[in-house]
Amino acid sequence: MEGLVSSGINTIRVFGVTKHQSRFLPSSTLHLRSNSVYAIGIGIGVEEKKKQKCFVVAASVGGSKVGHFENTLPSKEVLELWRKGDAVCFDVDSTVCLDEGIDELAEFCGAGKAVAEWTARAMGGSVSFEEALAARLSLFNPSLSQVQNFLEQKPPRLSPGIEELIQKLKANGIVVYLISGGFRQMIIPVASILGIPKENIFANQLCFGSSGEFLGFDKSEPTSRSGGKAVAVQQIKKARGFNTLTMVGDGATDFEAKKPGGADLFICYAGVQLRESVAVKADWLVFNFKDLINSLG
């Protein structure tokens, strides 16, 4: 798109702990972990910039009432698909990460409440994704400098257990992808932390003019519209020749990925947000990534 500029954005150190440590605190208490990793520069026309250490901050998720769900224990068939799959595609917001990225960016820019209301509608499936995406961005029109400042001041907060899960999947020879209706500028640092290559990211792209003014988003990305995650999964499966692929996420757009030629299994992760209309449709509903880790054997 004409007039686009590159943005080199690095995440920064946010918790000055020099030794690796893990403090397991009570539920609903902040759980701080320092993971010494590197995040690369990110932006439109991504180029690797100088590397810089960052630290991951995660929060324990409180308990949830699960008694009225019948899919919290997987069937033998579901376990077989999960264990012997070729690939796993993860949603990012409220799944891999604790936050909804666009909500956090909007809050940073002063439009948090209004945007969060639109996000809830989009994730519940009551409006089309493309309508909700355009509406949310129009409420605050983030500039390039605002996005840069946000990423410098608000490094990604990973969900508890996600690093261990992805490490185990990769150790088992399972390929991992990130598929998100969020923005590539905000997801590349997450992928870097988790050791996921940039080519395994399917996400939207914020567009800026030569002066850093907001122009919109790249509507050619499949993830910019309803059903886009399903299209991305179908593309992945066809291109790589995968026989079995699992989609893990919390929203209606994640469930959409399960269709012929797409995901064979949908696991709803409700450790951050429980969206009941989505949870009841899942092949497996989990509230803790430990369940998925332990099931891999």
mmCIF file of C-alpha atoms in Angstrom:
data_model
loop_
_atom_site.group_PDB
_atom_site.id
_atom_site.type_symbol
_atom_site.label_atom_id
_atom_site.label_comp_id
_atom_site.label_asym_id
_atom_site.label_seq_id
_atom_site.Cartn_x
_atom_site.Cartn_y
_atom_site.Cartn_z
ATOM 1 C CA MET A 1 0.000 0.000 0.000
ATOM 2 C CA GLU A 2 1.342 3.387 -1.078
ATOM 3 C CA GLY A 3 2.669 5.686 1.587
ATOM 4 C CA LEU A 4 3.510 3.011 4.135
ATOM 5 C CA VAL A 5 6.517 3.454 6.351
ATOM 6 C CA SER A 6 8.550 0.999 8.352
ATOM 7 C CA SER A 7 8.500 1.058 12.131
ATOM 8 C CA GLY A 8 11.326 -0.455 14.148
ATOM 9 C CA ILE A 9 9.879 -1.187 17.571
ATOM 10 C CA ASN A 10 11.608 -3.056 20.362
ATOM 11 C CA THR A 11 10.092 -4.369 23.555
ATOM 12 C CA ILE A 12 11.877 -3.280 26.734
ATOM 13 C CA ARG A 13 12.798 -4.693 30.108
ATOM 14 C CA VAL A 14 9.914 -4.247 32.504
ATOM 15 C CA PHE A 15 10.932 -6.238 35.540
ATOM 16 C CA GLY A 16 14.510 -6.008 36.688
ATOM 17 C CA VAL A 17 15.199 -9.511 37.950
ATOM 18 C CA THR A 18 18.565 -10.881 37.049
ATOM 19 C CA LYS A 19 17.981 -14.538 37.919
ATOM 20 C CA HIS A 20 15.414 -16.941 36.523
ATOM 21 C CA GLN A 21 12.734 -17.565 39.084
ATOM 22 C CA SER A 22 9.108 -18.633 39.382
ATOM 23 C CA ARG A 23 6.879 -17.583 42.238
ATOM 24 C CA PHE A 24 3.610 -19.420 42.456
ATOM 25 C CA LEU A 25 1.167 -17.113 44.173
ATOM 26 C CA PRO A 26 -2.496 -17.641 45.065
ATOM 27 C CA SER A 27 -5.135 -17.431 42.365
ATOM 28 C CA SER A 28 -6.034 -13.859 41.366
ATOM 29 C CA THR A 29 -2.594 -12.723 42.632
ATOM 30 C CA LEU A 30 -0.093 -11.417 40.129
ATOM 31 C CA HIS A 31 2.427 -14.073 39.204
ATOM 32 C CA LEU A 32 5.700 -12.542 38.029
ATOM 33 C CA ARG A 33 8.248 -14.495 36.095
ATOM 34 C CA SER A 34 11.435 -13.310 34.496
ATOM 35 C CA ASN A 35 12.255 -15.053 31.258
ATOM 36 C CA SER A 36 15.355 -13.674 29.630
ATOM 37 C CA VAL A 37 14.499 -13.644 25.950
ATOM 38 C CA TYR A 38 15.052 -11.465 22.936
ATOM 39 C CA ALA A 39 12.485 -9.549 20.923
ATOM 40 C CA ILE A 40 13.258 -8.317 17.437
ATOM 41 C CA GLY A 41 12.306 -4.999 15.884
ATOM 42 C CA ILE A 42 8.857 -5.046 14.324
ATOM 43 C CA GLY A 43 6.701 -3.100 11.932
ATOM 44 C CA ILE A 44 5.445 -2.815 8.391
ATOM 45 C CA GLY A 45 8.001 -4.296 6.037
ATOM 46 C CA VAL A 46 9.518 -6.038 9.037
ATOM 47 C CA GLU A 47 13.269 -5.841 9.389
ATOM 48 C CA GLU A 48 15.314 -7.253 12.211
ATOM 49 C CA LYS A 49 16.605 -4.444 14.401
ATOM 50 C CA LYS A 50 19.017 -4.630 17.271
ATOM 51 C CA LYS A 51 17.971 -7.204 19.835
ATOM 52 C CA GLN A 52 16.991 -6.261 23.329
ATOM 53 C CA LYS A 53 16.106 -8.269 26.428
ATOM 54 C CA CYS A 54 12.549 -8.262 27.672
ATOM 55 C CA PHE A 55 10.789 -9.965 30.557
ATOM 56 C CA VAL A 56 7.491 -11.778 30.521
ATOM 57 C CA VAL A 57 4.793 -10.871 33.021
ATOM 58 C CA ALA A 58 1.918 -13.265 33.539
ATOM 59 C CA ALA A 59 -0.991 -13.294 35.947
ATOM 60 C CA SER A 60 -2.684 -16.240 37.584
ATOM 61 C CA VAL A 61 -6.262 -16.727 36.440
ATOM 62 C CA GLY A 62 -9.006 -17.125 39.017
ATOM 63 C CA GLY A 63 -11.224 -20.169 39.321
ATOM 64 C CA SER A 64 -14.269 -20.662 37.105
ATOM 65 C CA LYS A 65 -17.524 -22.535 37.465
ATOM 66 C CA VAL A 66 -17.399 -25.414 35.008
ATOM 67 C CA GLY A 67 -20.048 -27.756 36.357
ATOM 68 C CA HIS A 68 -22.596 -27.011 33.638
ATOM 69 C CA PHE A 69 -20.195 -27.800 30.774
ATOM 70 C CA GLU A 70 -20.035 -31.354 29.465
ATOM 71 C CA ASN A 71 -16.859 -30.996 27.405
ATOM 72 C CA THR A 72 -14.207 -30.334 30.062
ATOM 73 C CA LEU A 73 -13.100 -33.983 29.827
ATOM 74 C CA PRO A 74 -11.960 -34.969 26.332
ATOM 75 C CA SER A 75 -13.191 -38.068 24.563
ATOM 76 C CA LYS A 76 -10.723 -40.711 23.391
ATOM 77 C CA GLU A 77 -11.160 -39.465 19.834
ATOM 78 C CA VAL A 78 -10.366 -35.881 20.829
ATOM 79 C CA LEU A 79 -7.278 -36.944 22.764
ATOM 80 C CA GLU A 80 -6.074 -38.972 19.797
ATOM 81 C CA LEU A 81 -6.436 -36.002 17.438
ATOM 82 C CA TRP A 82 -4.681 -33.680 19.899
ATOM 83 C CA ARG A 83 -1.758 -35.994 20.576
ATOM 84 C CA LYS A 84 -1.104 -37.089 17.016
ATOM 85 C CA GLY A 85 -1.808 -33.857 15.167
ATOM 86 C CA ASP A 86 0.627 -32.279 12.740
ATOM 87 C CA ALA A 87 0.057 -28.658 13.744
ATOM 88 C CA VAL A 88 -1.584 -26.417 16.339
ATOM 89 C CA CYS A 89 -2.817 -22.911 15.595
ATOM 90 C CA PHE A 90 -3.215 -20.581 18.573
ATOM 91 C CA ASP A 91 -5.308 -17.475 18.878
ATOM 92 C CA VAL A 92 -3.271 -14.730 20.566
ATOM 93 C CA ASP A 93 -5.492 -12.296 22.491
ATOM 94 C CA SER A 94 -6.971 -13.815 25.673
ATOM 95 C CA THR A 95 -5.331 -17.130 24.780
ATOM 96 C CA VAL A 96 -1.571 -16.942 24.299
ATOM 97 C CA CYS A 97 -1.672 -13.527 25.965
ATOM 98 C CA LEU A 98 -3.738 -12.368 28.909
ATOM 99 C CA ASP A 99 -5.018 -9.256 27.193
ATOM 100 C CA GLU A 100 -6.999 -8.228 24.131
ATOM 101 C CA GLY A 101 -4.314 -6.291 22.277
ATOM 102 C CA ILE A 102 -6.597 -3.779 20.582
ATOM 103 C CA ASP A 103 -8.339 -3.049 23.899
ATOM 104 C CA GLU A 104 -5.008 -2.393 25.577
ATOM 105 C CA LEU A 105 -3.836 -0.149 22.733
ATOM 106 C CA ALA A 106 -7.145 1.739 22.845
ATOM 107 C CA GLU A 107 -6.843 2.176 26.608
ATOM 108 C CA PHE A 108 -3.348 3.527 26.117
ATOM 109 C CA CYS A 109 -4.756 6.000 23.568
ATOM 110 C CA GLY A 110 -7.697 7.005 25.782
ATOM 111 C CA ALA A 111 -10.571 5.056 24.203
ATOM 112 C CA GLY A 112 -10.491 1.852 26.216
ATOM 113 C CA LYS A 113 -14.090 1.451 27.371
ATOM 114 C CA ALA A 114 -15.774 2.068 24.033
ATOM 115 C CA VAL A 115 -13.401 -0.244 22.187
ATOM 116 C CA ALA A 116 -13.729 -3.024 24.781
ATOM 117 C CA GLU A 117 -17.495 -3.031 24.262
ATOM 118 C CA TRP A 118 -17.005 -3.600 20.541
ATOM 119 C CA THR A 119 -14.471 -6.370 21.239
ATOM 120 C CA ALA A 120 -16.979 -8.216 23.425
ATOM 121 C CA ARG A 121 -19.559 -8.038 20.647
ATOM 122 C CA ALA A 122 -17.084 -9.254 18.047
ATOM 123 C CA MET A 123 -15.846 -12.188 20.136
ATOM 124 C CA GLY A 124 -19.396 -13.207 20.995
ATOM 125 C CA GLY A 125 -20.222 -13.357 17.289
ATOM 126 C CA SER A 126 -23.022 -10.758 17.385
ATOM 127 C CA VAL A 127 -21.405 -8.557 14.701
ATOM 128 C CA SER A 128 -19.135 -9.314 11.765
ATOM 129 C CA PHE A 129 -15.448 -9.189 12.561
ATOM 130 C CA GLU A 130 -14.590 -6.690 9.834
ATOM 131 C CA GLU A 131 -17.306 -4.323 11.045
ATOM 132 C CA ALA A 132 -16.059 -4.538 14.615
ATOM 133 C CA LEU A 133 -12.404 -4.091 13.606
ATOM 134 C CA ALA A 134 -13.085 -0.967 11.551
ATOM 135 C CA ALA A 135 -15.376 0.478 14.220
ATOM 136 C CA ARG A 136 -12.872 -0.065 17.015
ATOM 137 C CA LEU A 137 -9.971 1.504 15.139
ATOM 138 C CA SER A 138 -12.090 4.496 14.108
ATOM 139 C CA LEU A 139 -12.682 5.301 17.768
ATOM 140 C CA PHE A 140 -9.036 6.201 18.353
ATOM 141 C CA ASN A 141 -7.084 6.137 15.044
ATOM 142 C CA PRO A 142 -3.705 5.174 16.535
ATOM 143 C CA SER A 143 -0.668 6.940 15.097
ATOM 144 C CA LEU A 144 2.626 5.192 14.458
ATOM 145 C CA SER A 145 4.236 6.975 17.414
ATOM 146 C CA GLN A 146 1.409 5.883 19.719
ATOM 147 C CA VAL A 147 1.866 2.260 18.654
ATOM 148 C CA GLN A 148 5.623 2.522 19.194
ATOM 149 C CA ASN A 149 5.179 4.058 22.633
ATOM 150 C CA PHE A 150 2.603 1.435 23.576
ATOM 151 C CA LEU A 151 4.885 -1.449 22.649
ATOM 152 C CA GLU A 152 7.805 0.078 24.511
ATOM 153 C CA GLN A 153 5.776 0.627 27.678
ATOM 154 C CA LYS A 154 3.470 -2.410 27.563
ATOM 155 C CA PRO A 155 5.387 -5.609 26.750
ATOM 156 C CA PRO A 156 3.219 -8.702 26.144
ATOM 157 C CA ARG A 157 1.830 -10.595 29.159
ATOM 158 C CA LEU A 158 1.777 -14.320 28.455
ATOM 159 C CA SER A 159 -0.827 -16.701 29.836
ATOM 160 C CA PRO A 160 0.492 -19.104 32.494
ATOM 161 C CA GLY A 161 1.705 -22.360 30.976
ATOM 162 C CA ILE A 162 1.765 -21.256 27.344
ATOM 163 C CA GLU A 163 5.553 -21.290 27.040
ATOM 164 C CA GLU A 164 5.793 -24.820 28.427
ATOM 165 C CA LEU A 165 2.960 -26.007 26.190
ATOM 166 C CA ILE A 166 4.505 -24.632 23.020
ATOM 167 C CA GLN A 167 7.923 -26.023 23.948
ATOM 168 C CA LYS A 168 6.385 -29.461 24.434
ATOM 169 C CA LEU A 169 4.443 -29.308 21.189
ATOM 170 C CA LYS A 170 7.595 -28.416 19.279
ATOM 171 C CA ALA A 171 9.557 -31.145 21.071
ATOM 172 C CA ASN A 172 6.903 -33.606 19.866
ATOM 173 C CA GLY A 173 7.394 -32.464 16.278
ATOM 174 C CA ILE A 174 4.138 -30.471 16.138
ATOM 175 C CA VAL A 175 4.307 -27.215 14.180
ATOM 176 C CA VAL A 176 2.928 -24.127 15.950
ATOM 177 C CA TYR A 177 1.231 -21.116 14.368
ATOM 178 C CA LEU A 178 -0.238 -17.882 15.706
ATOM 179 C CA ILE A 179 -3.458 -16.804 13.996
ATOM 180 C CA SER A 180 -4.969 -13.565 15.189
ATOM 181 C CA GLY A 181 -7.424 -10.847 14.359
ATOM 182 C CA GLY A 182 -4.986 -8.587 16.178
ATOM 183 C CA PHE A 183 -2.057 -6.756 14.675
ATOM 184 C CA ARG A 184 1.237 -8.080 13.441
ATOM 185 C CA GLN A 185 3.073 -5.166 15.051
ATOM 186 C CA MET A 186 1.915 -6.430 18.454
ATOM 187 C CA ILE A 187 2.276 -10.154 17.797
ATOM 188 C CA ILE A 188 5.834 -10.422 16.491
ATOM 189 C CA PRO A 189 7.306 -9.773 19.982
ATOM 190 C CA VAL A 190 5.085 -12.579 21.340
ATOM 191 C CA ALA A 191 6.243 -14.955 18.622
ATOM 192 C CA SER A 192 9.866 -14.040 19.349
ATOM 193 C CA ILE A 193 9.458 -14.888 23.034
ATOM 194 C CA LEU A 194 7.878 -18.238 22.162
ATOM 195 C CA GLY A 195 10.347 -19.162 19.424
ATOM 196 C CA ILE A 196 7.732 -19.105 16.664
ATOM 197 C CA PRO A 197 9.045 -17.966 13.258
ATOM 198 C CA LYS A 198 7.516 -14.864 11.685
ATOM 199 C CA GLU A 199 6.317 -16.868 8.698
ATOM 200 C CA ASN A 200 4.062 -18.811 11.087
ATOM 201 C CA ILE A 201 2.120 -15.658 11.996
ATOM 202 C CA PHE A 202 -1.198 -14.825 10.335
ATOM 203 C CA ALA A 203 -2.493 -11.461 11.545
ATOM 204 C CA ASN A 204 -3.644 -8.014 10.501
ATOM 205 C CA GLN A 205 -1.412 -5.096 9.637
ATOM 206 C CA LEU A 206 -1.856 -1.502 10.745
ATOM 207 C CA CYS A 207 -1.060 0.977 7.970
ATOM 208 C CA PHE A 208 0.477 4.420 8.405
ATOM 209 C CA GLY A 209 1.267 7.349 6.132
ATOM 210 C CA SER A 210 4.647 8.965 5.556
ATOM 211 C CA SER A 211 4.133 11.218 8.599
ATOM 212 C CA GLY A 212 3.061 8.354 10.826
ATOM 213 C CA GLU A 213 -0.651 9.114 10.563
ATOM 214 C CA PHE A 214 -3.089 6.222 10.776
ATOM 215 C CA LEU A 215 -4.419 5.096 7.382
ATOM 216 C CA GLY A 216 -6.340 1.995 8.365
ATOM 217 C CA PHE A 217 -5.559 -1.696 8.146
ATOM 218 C CA ASP A 218 -4.613 -4.006 5.309
ATOM 219 C CA LYS A 219 -7.938 -5.456 4.141
ATOM 220 C CA SER A 220 -6.206 -8.055 1.979
ATOM 221 C CA GLU A 221 -5.270 -10.065 5.068
ATOM 222 C CA PRO A 222 -7.710 -12.971 5.517
ATOM 223 C CA THR A 223 -7.801 -12.337 9.266
ATOM 224 C CA SER A 224 -9.320 -8.882 8.683
ATOM 225 C CA ARG A 225 -12.774 -10.345 8.041
ATOM 226 C CA SER A 226 -15.223 -12.885 9.390
ATOM 227 C CA GLY A 227 -14.177 -16.417 8.555
ATOM 228 C CA GLY A 228 -10.606 -15.235 8.045
ATOM 229 C CA LYS A 229 -9.072 -17.592 10.559
ATOM 230 C CA ALA A 230 -10.732 -20.498 8.768
ATOM 231 C CA VAL A 231 -9.206 -19.299 5.488
ATOM 232 C CA ALA A 232 -5.776 -18.991 7.107
ATOM 233 C CA VAL A 233 -6.023 -22.495 8.583
ATOM 234 C CA GLN A 234 -7.125 -23.915 5.235
ATOM 235 C CA GLN A 235 -4.168 -22.231 3.528
ATOM 236 C CA ILE A 236 -1.753 -23.631 6.103
ATOM 237 C CA LYS A 237 -3.159 -27.128 5.905
ATOM 238 C CA LYS A 238 -3.114 -27.219 2.113
ATOM 239 C CA ALA A 239 0.331 -25.654 1.721
ATOM 240 C CA ARG A 240 1.988 -27.913 4.304
ATOM 241 C CA GLY A 241 0.015 -31.065 3.606
ATOM 242 C CA PHE A 242 -1.008 -31.499 7.247
ATOM 243 C CA ASN A 243 -3.442 -34.318 7.975
ATOM 244 C CA THR A 244 -4.602 -33.165 11.392
ATOM 245 C CA LEU A 245 -4.639 -29.610 12.717
ATOM 246 C CA THR A 246 -5.947 -28.191 16.000
ATOM 247 C CA MET A 247 -7.219 -24.658 16.636
ATOM 248 C CA VAL A 248 -6.947 -23.285 20.192
ATOM 249 C CA GLY A 249 -8.712 -20.064 21.134
ATOM 250 C CA ASP A 250 -11.460 -18.362 23.083
ATOM 251 C CA GLY A 251 -13.683 -16.639 20.540
ATOM 252 C CA ALA A 252 -16.256 -17.200 17.826
ATOM 253 C CA THR A 253 -13.672 -16.470 15.125
ATOM 254 C CA ASP A 254 -11.543 -19.341 16.475
ATOM 255 C CA PHE A 255 -14.443 -21.794 16.393
ATOM 256 C CA GLU A 256 -15.081 -20.772 12.778
ATOM 257 C CA ALA A 257 -11.717 -22.312 11.868
ATOM 258 C CA LYS A 258 -13.166 -25.796 12.343
ATOM 259 C CA LYS A 259 -14.636 -26.672 8.990
ATOM 260 C CA PRO A 260 -13.881 -29.030 6.068
ATOM 261 C CA GLY A 261 -10.339 -28.432 4.910
ATOM 262 C CA GLY A 262 -9.618 -26.430 8.058
ATOM 263 C CA ALA A 263 -9.132 -27.332 11.709
ATOM 264 C CA ASP A 264 -10.045 -30.887 12.678
ATOM 265 C CA LEU A 265 -10.294 -30.047 16.372
ATOM 266 C CA PHE A 266 -11.303 -26.928 18.286
ATOM 267 C CA ILE A 267 -10.099 -26.510 21.852
ATOM 268 C CA CYS A 268 -11.644 -23.602 23.710
ATOM 269 C CA TYR A 269 -9.245 -22.005 26.189
ATOM 270 C CA ALA A 270 -11.270 -20.177 28.854
ATOM 271 C CA GLY A 271 -8.498 -19.419 31.318
ATOM 272 C CA VAL A 272 -8.761 -15.693 30.573
ATOM 273 C CA GLN A 273 -12.249 -15.187 29.132
ATOM 274 C CA LEU A 274 -15.123 -17.644 29.270
ATOM 275 C CA ARG A 275 -17.418 -17.030 26.317
ATOM 276 C CA GLU A 276 -20.176 -19.544 26.942
ATOM 277 C CA SER A 277 -21.638 -19.433 23.428
ATOM 278 C CA VAL A 278 -18.237 -20.566 22.129
ATOM 279 C CA ALA A 279 -17.306 -22.889 24.993
ATOM 280 C CA VAL A 280 -20.354 -25.119 24.578
ATOM 281 C CA LYS A 281 -19.421 -25.824 20.940
ATOM 282 C CA ALA A 282 -15.818 -26.829 21.631
ATOM 283 C CA ASP A 283 -14.503 -30.354 21.262
ATOM 284 C CA TRP A 284 -12.645 -29.736 24.496
ATOM 285 C CA LEU A 285 -12.956 -26.900 26.993
ATOM 286 C CA VAL A 286 -9.915 -26.148 29.145
ATOM 287 C CA PHE A 287 -9.264 -23.517 31.797
ATOM 288 C CA ASN A 288 -5.586 -24.290 32.308
ATOM 289 C CA PHE A 289 -2.881 -25.048 29.768
ATOM 290 C CA LYS A 290 -1.563 -27.683 32.173
ATOM 291 C CA ASP A 291 -4.406 -29.927 30.997
ATOM 292 C CA LEU A 292 -3.068 -29.792 27.451
ATOM 293 C CA ILE A 293 0.535 -30.200 28.567
ATOM 294 C CA ASN A 294 -0.194 -33.255 30.701
ATOM 295 C CA SER A 295 -2.306 -34.884 27.982
ATOM 296 C CA LEU A 296 0.634 -34.887 25.571
ATOM 297 C CA GLY A 297 2.380 -37.479 27.722
#
